[in-house]
């Protein structure tokens, strides 16, 4: 089969989707903080840290590689719940970025063409708000995908067929938009997971130290 034939061939939207779980990445950590209006700081060694100010809808980061940090397993990170005295961000970064943008990035980077658990190929997606793609990672056909979903809600499967783009690209954009709260599923009731609040790790550490003495 020559290159021209390959280029003209429609993407196979019928290929079974693969999935990723937010629990395996920092996405779940962020979702739990936002759902419970908690202010937290997440750090992971040389990759830097994230300060999530859910009470203000903002985040701050000193990470030299934010995508790498967002792709970390929660087991590789330290999560600290911020006290009242911790709420002031560093002097050089008092203007935070919108948390919705962070959620988009977290899902986008870990997706790699996979669907987020809780999403489905048959979901009919309605885009309620446009993300600021000039500040966010996106795929080559993101504008076309988002334009379709905002004007004509359709399923992941048919969006891929109509736009003649790989289904994996739809999966990545849908996962990011879903995580950021920019889209909703209109053909079924979404099953939202119960997200427990973060517990103080300092308390957990003290308990572990007591156990270690015995």
PDB file of C-alpha atoms in Angstrom:
ATOM      1  CA  UNK A   1       0.000   0.000   0.000  1.00  0.00           C
ATOM      2  CA  UNK A   2       1.539   3.346  -1.054  1.00  0.00           C
ATOM      3  CA  UNK A   3       1.765   6.531   1.024  1.00  0.00           C
ATOM      4  CA  UNK A   4      -1.067   8.245  -0.852  1.00  0.00           C
ATOM      5  CA  UNK A   5      -3.435   5.365  -0.131  1.00  0.00           C
ATOM      6  CA  UNK A   6      -2.487   5.453   3.532  1.00  0.00           C
ATOM      7  CA  UNK A   7      -3.117   9.198   3.731  1.00  0.00           C
ATOM      8  CA  UNK A   8      -6.571   8.833   2.175  1.00  0.00           C
ATOM      9  CA  UNK A   9      -7.590   5.970   4.406  1.00  0.00           C
ATOM     10  CA  UNK A  10     -10.103   6.954   7.101  1.00  0.00           C
ATOM     11  CA  UNK A  11      -9.012   6.312  10.684  1.00  0.00           C
ATOM     12  CA  UNK A  12     -10.455   3.165  12.204  1.00  0.00           C
ATOM     13  CA  UNK A  13     -12.739   4.480  14.934  1.00  0.00           C
ATOM     14  CA  UNK A  14     -13.954   0.947  15.629  1.00  0.00           C
ATOM     15  CA  UNK A  15     -10.676  -0.085  17.265  1.00  0.00           C
ATOM     16  CA  UNK A  16     -11.296  -0.897  20.916  1.00  0.00           C
ATOM     17  CA  UNK A  17     -10.310   1.929  23.233  1.00  0.00           C
ATOM     18  CA  UNK A  18      -7.695   1.546  25.921  1.00  0.00           C
ATOM     19  CA  UNK A  19      -8.168   3.288  29.259  1.00  0.00           C
ATOM     20  CA  UNK A  20      -6.165   4.955  31.998  1.00  0.00           C
ATOM     21  CA  UNK A  21      -7.140   5.390  35.627  1.00  0.00           C
ATOM     22  CA  UNK A  22      -6.698   8.773  37.342  1.00  0.00           C
ATOM     23  CA  UNK A  23      -5.801   6.782  40.475  1.00  0.00           C
ATOM     24  CA  UNK A  24      -2.462   5.832  38.902  1.00  0.00           C
ATOM     25  CA  UNK A  25      -1.403   9.455  38.423  1.00  0.00           C
ATOM     26  CA  UNK A  26      -1.486  12.824  40.168  1.00  0.00           C
ATOM     27  CA  UNK A  27      -4.806  13.510  38.452  1.00  0.00           C
ATOM     28  CA  UNK A  28      -6.627  11.694  41.250  1.00  0.00           C
ATOM     29  CA  UNK A  29      -4.699  13.702  43.862  1.00  0.00           C
ATOM     30  CA  UNK A  30      -5.779  16.934  42.173  1.00  0.00           C
ATOM     31  CA  UNK A  31      -9.381  15.783  41.764  1.00  0.00           C
ATOM     32  CA  UNK A  32      -9.625  14.887  45.457  1.00  0.00           C
ATOM     33  CA  UNK A  33      -8.287  18.276  46.522  1.00  0.00           C
ATOM     34  CA  UNK A  34     -10.668  20.201  44.262  1.00  0.00           C
ATOM     35  CA  UNK A  35     -13.711  18.072  45.137  1.00  0.00           C
ATOM     36  CA  UNK A  36     -13.130  18.685  48.866  1.00  0.00           C
ATOM     37  CA  UNK A  37     -11.986  22.323  48.544  1.00  0.00           C
ATOM     38  CA  UNK A  38      -8.590  21.471  50.040  1.00  0.00           C
ATOM     39  CA  UNK A  39      -5.418  23.514  49.622  1.00  0.00           C
ATOM     40  CA  UNK A  40      -2.459  21.177  49.211  1.00  0.00           C
ATOM     41  CA  UNK A  41       1.171  21.104  48.139  1.00  0.00           C
ATOM     42  CA  UNK A  42       2.458  18.184  46.067  1.00  0.00           C
ATOM     43  CA  UNK A  43       6.200  17.664  45.727  1.00  0.00           C
ATOM     44  CA  UNK A  44       8.341  15.094  43.951  1.00  0.00           C
ATOM     45  CA  UNK A  45      12.062  15.604  44.459  1.00  0.00           C
ATOM     46  CA  UNK A  46      13.930  17.230  41.585  1.00  0.00           C
ATOM     47  CA  UNK A  47      10.742  17.462  39.461  1.00  0.00           C
ATOM     48  CA  UNK A  48       9.514  20.253  41.725  1.00  0.00           C
ATOM     49  CA  UNK A  49       6.211  20.975  43.370  1.00  0.00           C
ATOM     50  CA  UNK A  50       2.627  22.088  42.818  1.00  0.00           C
ATOM     51  CA  UNK A  51       0.584  24.249  45.162  1.00  0.00           C
ATOM     52  CA  UNK A  52      -3.141  23.677  44.659  1.00  0.00           C
ATOM     53  CA  UNK A  53      -5.267  26.489  46.069  1.00  0.00           C
ATOM     54  CA  UNK A  54      -8.720  24.971  45.633  1.00  0.00           C
ATOM     55  CA  UNK A  55     -10.227  27.700  47.816  1.00  0.00           C
ATOM     56  CA  UNK A  56      -9.125  30.258  45.210  1.00  0.00           C
ATOM     57  CA  UNK A  57      -9.361  28.126  42.064  1.00  0.00           C
ATOM     58  CA  UNK A  58      -5.652  28.653  41.368  1.00  0.00           C
ATOM     59  CA  UNK A  59      -2.416  26.713  41.261  1.00  0.00           C
ATOM     60  CA  UNK A  60       1.270  27.572  41.432  1.00  0.00           C
ATOM     61  CA  UNK A  61       4.264  25.510  40.411  1.00  0.00           C
ATOM     62  CA  UNK A  62       8.049  25.689  40.494  1.00  0.00           C
ATOM     63  CA  UNK A  63       8.452  22.512  38.450  1.00  0.00           C
ATOM     64  CA  UNK A  64      11.028  22.609  35.629  1.00  0.00           C
ATOM     65  CA  UNK A  65       9.032  19.868  33.888  1.00  0.00           C
ATOM     66  CA  UNK A  66       5.330  20.073  34.714  1.00  0.00           C
ATOM     67  CA  UNK A  67       4.266  17.283  32.293  1.00  0.00           C
ATOM     68  CA  UNK A  68       6.710  14.884  33.987  1.00  0.00           C
ATOM     69  CA  UNK A  69       5.419  15.877  37.423  1.00  0.00           C
ATOM     70  CA  UNK A  70       1.791  15.371  36.384  1.00  0.00           C
ATOM     71  CA  UNK A  71       2.622  11.892  35.058  1.00  0.00           C
ATOM     72  CA  UNK A  72       4.047  10.793  38.403  1.00  0.00           C
ATOM     73  CA  UNK A  73       2.430   8.097  40.495  1.00  0.00           C
ATOM     74  CA  UNK A  74       0.963   9.411  43.773  1.00  0.00           C
ATOM     75  CA  UNK A  75       3.253   6.929  45.535  1.00  0.00           C
ATOM     76  CA  UNK A  76       6.240   8.927  44.298  1.00  0.00           C
ATOM     77  CA  UNK A  77       4.956  12.238  45.662  1.00  0.00           C
ATOM     78  CA  UNK A  78       4.486  13.887  49.019  1.00  0.00           C
ATOM     79  CA  UNK A  79       1.147  15.569  49.637  1.00  0.00           C
ATOM     80  CA  UNK A  80       0.831  18.128  52.410  1.00  0.00           C
ATOM     81  CA  UNK A  81      -2.396  19.830  53.439  1.00  0.00           C
ATOM     82  CA  UNK A  82      -1.734  23.561  53.794  1.00  0.00           C
ATOM     83  CA  UNK A  83      -2.454  25.358  57.028  1.00  0.00           C
ATOM     84  CA  UNK A  84      -3.649  28.954  57.211  1.00  0.00           C
ATOM     85  CA  UNK A  85      -0.091  30.212  57.466  1.00  0.00           C
ATOM     86  CA  UNK A  86       0.896  28.370  54.280  1.00  0.00           C
ATOM     87  CA  UNK A  87      -1.667  30.052  52.046  1.00  0.00           C
ATOM     88  CA  UNK A  88       0.561  32.851  50.794  1.00  0.00           C
ATOM     89  CA  UNK A  89       2.232  31.833  47.509  1.00  0.00           C
ATOM     90  CA  UNK A  90       5.891  32.709  46.870  1.00  0.00           C
ATOM     91  CA  UNK A  91       6.486  36.457  46.231  1.00  0.00           C
ATOM     92  CA  UNK A  92       7.486  35.848  42.612  1.00  0.00           C
ATOM     93  CA  UNK A  93       4.300  33.970  41.695  1.00  0.00           C
ATOM     94  CA  UNK A  94       1.356  35.650  43.432  1.00  0.00           C
ATOM     95  CA  UNK A  95      -0.823  35.462  40.312  1.00  0.00           C
ATOM     96  CA  UNK A  96      -1.868  31.843  39.993  1.00  0.00           C
ATOM     97  CA  UNK A  97      -3.107  29.897  36.992  1.00  0.00           C
ATOM     98  CA  UNK A  98      -6.616  28.506  36.717  1.00  0.00           C
ATOM     99  CA  UNK A  99      -7.014  25.028  38.228  1.00  0.00           C
ATOM    100  CA  UNK A 100      -9.143  23.951  35.252  1.00  0.00           C
ATOM    101  CA  UNK A 101      -6.064  24.434  33.069  1.00  0.00           C
ATOM    102  CA  UNK A 102      -4.065  22.189  35.380  1.00  0.00           C
ATOM    103  CA  UNK A 103      -6.727  19.474  35.220  1.00  0.00           C
ATOM    104  CA  UNK A 104      -6.690  19.652  31.407  1.00  0.00           C
ATOM    105  CA  UNK A 105      -2.912  19.254  31.377  1.00  0.00           C
ATOM    106  CA  UNK A 106      -2.950  16.398  33.874  1.00  0.00           C
ATOM    107  CA  UNK A 107      -5.411  14.324  31.824  1.00  0.00           C
ATOM    108  CA  UNK A 108      -3.906  15.319  28.469  1.00  0.00           C
ATOM    109  CA  UNK A 109      -0.358  14.276  29.346  1.00  0.00           C
ATOM    110  CA  UNK A 110      -1.227  10.920  30.899  1.00  0.00           C
ATOM    111  CA  UNK A 111      -3.804  10.005  28.248  1.00  0.00           C
ATOM    112  CA  UNK A 112      -1.390   9.378  25.374  1.00  0.00           C
ATOM    113  CA  UNK A 113      -4.376   8.444  23.222  1.00  0.00           C
ATOM    114  CA  UNK A 114      -6.212   6.521  25.941  1.00  0.00           C
ATOM    115  CA  UNK A 115      -9.649   7.262  27.369  1.00  0.00           C
ATOM    116  CA  UNK A 116     -10.037   8.203  31.001  1.00  0.00           C
ATOM    117  CA  UNK A 117     -11.928   5.620  33.031  1.00  0.00           C
ATOM    118  CA  UNK A 118     -15.569   6.651  33.322  1.00  0.00           C
ATOM    119  CA  UNK A 119     -15.630   7.778  29.686  1.00  0.00           C
ATOM    120  CA  UNK A 120     -16.884   5.648  26.803  1.00  0.00           C
ATOM    121  CA  UNK A 121     -16.635   5.466  23.022  1.00  0.00           C
ATOM    122  CA  UNK A 122     -20.422   5.746  22.792  1.00  0.00           C
ATOM    123  CA  UNK A 123     -20.609   8.906  24.927  1.00  0.00           C
ATOM    124  CA  UNK A 124     -22.350  11.805  23.200  1.00  0.00           C
ATOM    125  CA  UNK A 125     -20.238  14.791  24.237  1.00  0.00           C
ATOM    126  CA  UNK A 126     -21.376  18.381  24.642  1.00  0.00           C
ATOM    127  CA  UNK A 127     -18.592  20.965  25.004  1.00  0.00           C
ATOM    128  CA  UNK A 128     -19.875  23.721  27.297  1.00  0.00           C
ATOM    129  CA  UNK A 129     -16.767  25.910  27.450  1.00  0.00           C
ATOM    130  CA  UNK A 130     -13.772  26.421  25.204  1.00  0.00           C
ATOM    131  CA  UNK A 131     -10.340  26.016  26.791  1.00  0.00           C
ATOM    132  CA  UNK A 132      -7.638  28.578  26.072  1.00  0.00           C
ATOM    133  CA  UNK A 133      -5.592  26.412  23.731  1.00  0.00           C
ATOM    134  CA  UNK A 134      -2.913  29.088  23.392  1.00  0.00           C
ATOM    135  CA  UNK A 135      -1.894  28.198  26.958  1.00  0.00           C
ATOM    136  CA  UNK A 136      -2.567  24.471  26.897  1.00  0.00           C
ATOM    137  CA  UNK A 137      -1.132  21.389  25.189  1.00  0.00           C
ATOM    138  CA  UNK A 138      -3.305  20.164  22.345  1.00  0.00           C
ATOM    139  CA  UNK A 139      -3.344  17.841  19.356  1.00  0.00           C
ATOM    140  CA  UNK A 140      -3.128  18.861  15.664  1.00  0.00           C
ATOM    141  CA  UNK A 141      -6.916  18.657  15.224  1.00  0.00           C
ATOM    142  CA  UNK A 142      -8.004  20.038  18.598  1.00  0.00           C
ATOM    143  CA  UNK A 143      -9.733  23.114  17.161  1.00  0.00           C
ATOM    144  CA  UNK A 144     -11.778  21.010  14.730  1.00  0.00           C
ATOM    145  CA  UNK A 145     -12.715  18.503  17.427  1.00  0.00           C
ATOM    146  CA  UNK A 146     -13.796  21.160  19.925  1.00  0.00           C
ATOM    147  CA  UNK A 147     -15.703  23.124  17.282  1.00  0.00           C
ATOM    148  CA  UNK A 148     -17.707  20.028  16.377  1.00  0.00           C
ATOM    149  CA  UNK A 149     -18.484  19.112  19.987  1.00  0.00           C
ATOM    150  CA  UNK A 150     -19.560  22.656  20.863  1.00  0.00           C
ATOM    151  CA  UNK A 151     -21.935  23.045  17.895  1.00  0.00           C
ATOM    152  CA  UNK A 152     -23.064  19.476  17.276  1.00  0.00           C
ATOM    153  CA  UNK A 153     -22.781  17.109  20.257  1.00  0.00           C
ATOM    154  CA  UNK A 154     -21.750  13.705  18.957  1.00  0.00           C
ATOM    155  CA  UNK A 155     -20.142  10.503  20.099  1.00  0.00           C
ATOM    156  CA  UNK A 156     -16.431   9.768  20.204  1.00  0.00           C
ATOM    157  CA  UNK A 157     -16.937   7.169  17.492  1.00  0.00           C
ATOM    158  CA  UNK A 158     -18.780   9.440  15.038  1.00  0.00           C
ATOM    159  CA  UNK A 159     -16.552  12.436  15.746  1.00  0.00           C
ATOM    160  CA  UNK A 160     -13.600  10.378  14.569  1.00  0.00           C
ATOM    161  CA  UNK A 161     -15.447   9.293  11.418  1.00  0.00           C
ATOM    162  CA  UNK A 162     -16.811  12.757  10.590  1.00  0.00           C
ATOM    163  CA  UNK A 163     -13.529  14.577  11.053  1.00  0.00           C
ATOM    164  CA  UNK A 164     -11.379  11.737   9.689  1.00  0.00           C
ATOM    165  CA  UNK A 165      -8.983  11.958  12.611  1.00  0.00           C
ATOM    166  CA  UNK A 166      -7.602   9.084  14.708  1.00  0.00           C
ATOM    167  CA  UNK A 167      -9.906   7.979  17.506  1.00  0.00           C
ATOM    168  CA  UNK A 168      -6.935   8.217  19.884  1.00  0.00           C
ATOM    169  CA  UNK A 169      -6.852  11.992  19.289  1.00  0.00           C
ATOM    170  CA  UNK A 170     -10.545  12.270  20.217  1.00  0.00           C
ATOM    171  CA  UNK A 171      -9.870  10.187  23.337  1.00  0.00           C
ATOM    172  CA  UNK A 172      -7.111  12.531  24.457  1.00  0.00           C
ATOM    173  CA  UNK A 173      -9.136  15.707  23.954  1.00  0.00           C
ATOM    174  CA  UNK A 174     -12.269  14.204  25.518  1.00  0.00           C
ATOM    175  CA  UNK A 175     -10.302  13.044  28.577  1.00  0.00           C
ATOM    176  CA  UNK A 176      -8.720  16.478  29.015  1.00  0.00           C
ATOM    177  CA  UNK A 177     -12.015  18.333  28.599  1.00  0.00           C
ATOM    178  CA  UNK A 178     -13.781  15.968  30.971  1.00  0.00           C
ATOM    179  CA  UNK A 179     -11.125  16.355  33.667  1.00  0.00           C
ATOM    180  CA  UNK A 180     -11.240  20.144  33.304  1.00  0.00           C
ATOM    181  CA  UNK A 181     -15.033  20.222  33.659  1.00  0.00           C
ATOM    182  CA  UNK A 182     -15.501  21.715  30.191  1.00  0.00           C
ATOM    183  CA  UNK A 183     -17.690  18.955  28.758  1.00  0.00           C
ATOM    184  CA  UNK A 184     -20.579  16.746  29.768  1.00  0.00           C
ATOM    185  CA  UNK A 185     -22.123  13.520  28.565  1.00  0.00           C
ATOM    186  CA  UNK A 186     -25.699  14.002  27.394  1.00  0.00           C
ATOM    187  CA  UNK A 187     -26.750  10.459  26.488  1.00  0.00           C
ATOM    188  CA  UNK A 188     -26.218   8.893  29.910  1.00  0.00           C
ATOM    189  CA  UNK A 189     -25.857   9.875  33.532  1.00  0.00           C
ATOM    190  CA  UNK A 190     -22.203  10.258  34.378  1.00  0.00           C
ATOM    191  CA  UNK A 191     -20.998   8.120  37.277  1.00  0.00           C
ATOM    192  CA  UNK A 192     -18.789  10.385  39.353  1.00  0.00           C
ATOM    193  CA  UNK A 193     -16.395   8.569  41.698  1.00  0.00           C
ATOM    194  CA  UNK A 194     -16.454   9.348  45.413  1.00  0.00           C
ATOM    195  CA  UNK A 195     -13.307  11.324  46.139  1.00  0.00           C
ATOM    196  CA  UNK A 196     -12.174  11.183  49.762  1.00  0.00           C
ATOM    197  CA  UNK A 197     -10.399  14.226  51.232  1.00  0.00           C
ATOM    198  CA  UNK A 198      -6.645  14.075  51.709  1.00  0.00           C
ATOM    199  CA  UNK A 199      -5.437  13.151  55.180  1.00  0.00           C
ATOM    200  CA  UNK A 200      -2.559  14.810  56.961  1.00  0.00           C
ATOM    201  CA  UNK A 201       0.620  12.938  56.093  1.00  0.00           C
ATOM    202  CA  UNK A 202       2.354  14.370  59.139  1.00  0.00           C
ATOM    203  CA  UNK A 203      -0.144  12.516  61.352  1.00  0.00           C
ATOM    204  CA  UNK A 204       0.356   9.333  59.350  1.00  0.00           C
ATOM    205  CA  UNK A 205       4.130   9.660  59.658  1.00  0.00           C
ATOM    206  CA  UNK A 206       3.937  10.035  63.440  1.00  0.00           C
ATOM    207  CA  UNK A 207       1.755   6.935  63.686  1.00  0.00           C
ATOM    208  CA  UNK A 208       4.200   4.926  61.577  1.00  0.00           C
ATOM    209  CA  UNK A 209       7.090   6.051  63.788  1.00  0.00           C
ATOM    210  CA  UNK A 210       5.220   4.893  66.909  1.00  0.00           C
ATOM    211  CA  UNK A 211       4.551   1.503  65.309  1.00  0.00           C
ATOM    212  CA  UNK A 212       8.231   1.199  64.353  1.00  0.00           C
ATOM    213  CA  UNK A 213       9.269   1.540  68.031  1.00  0.00           C
ATOM    214  CA  UNK A 214       7.489  -1.701  68.990  1.00  0.00           C
TER     215      UNK A 214
END
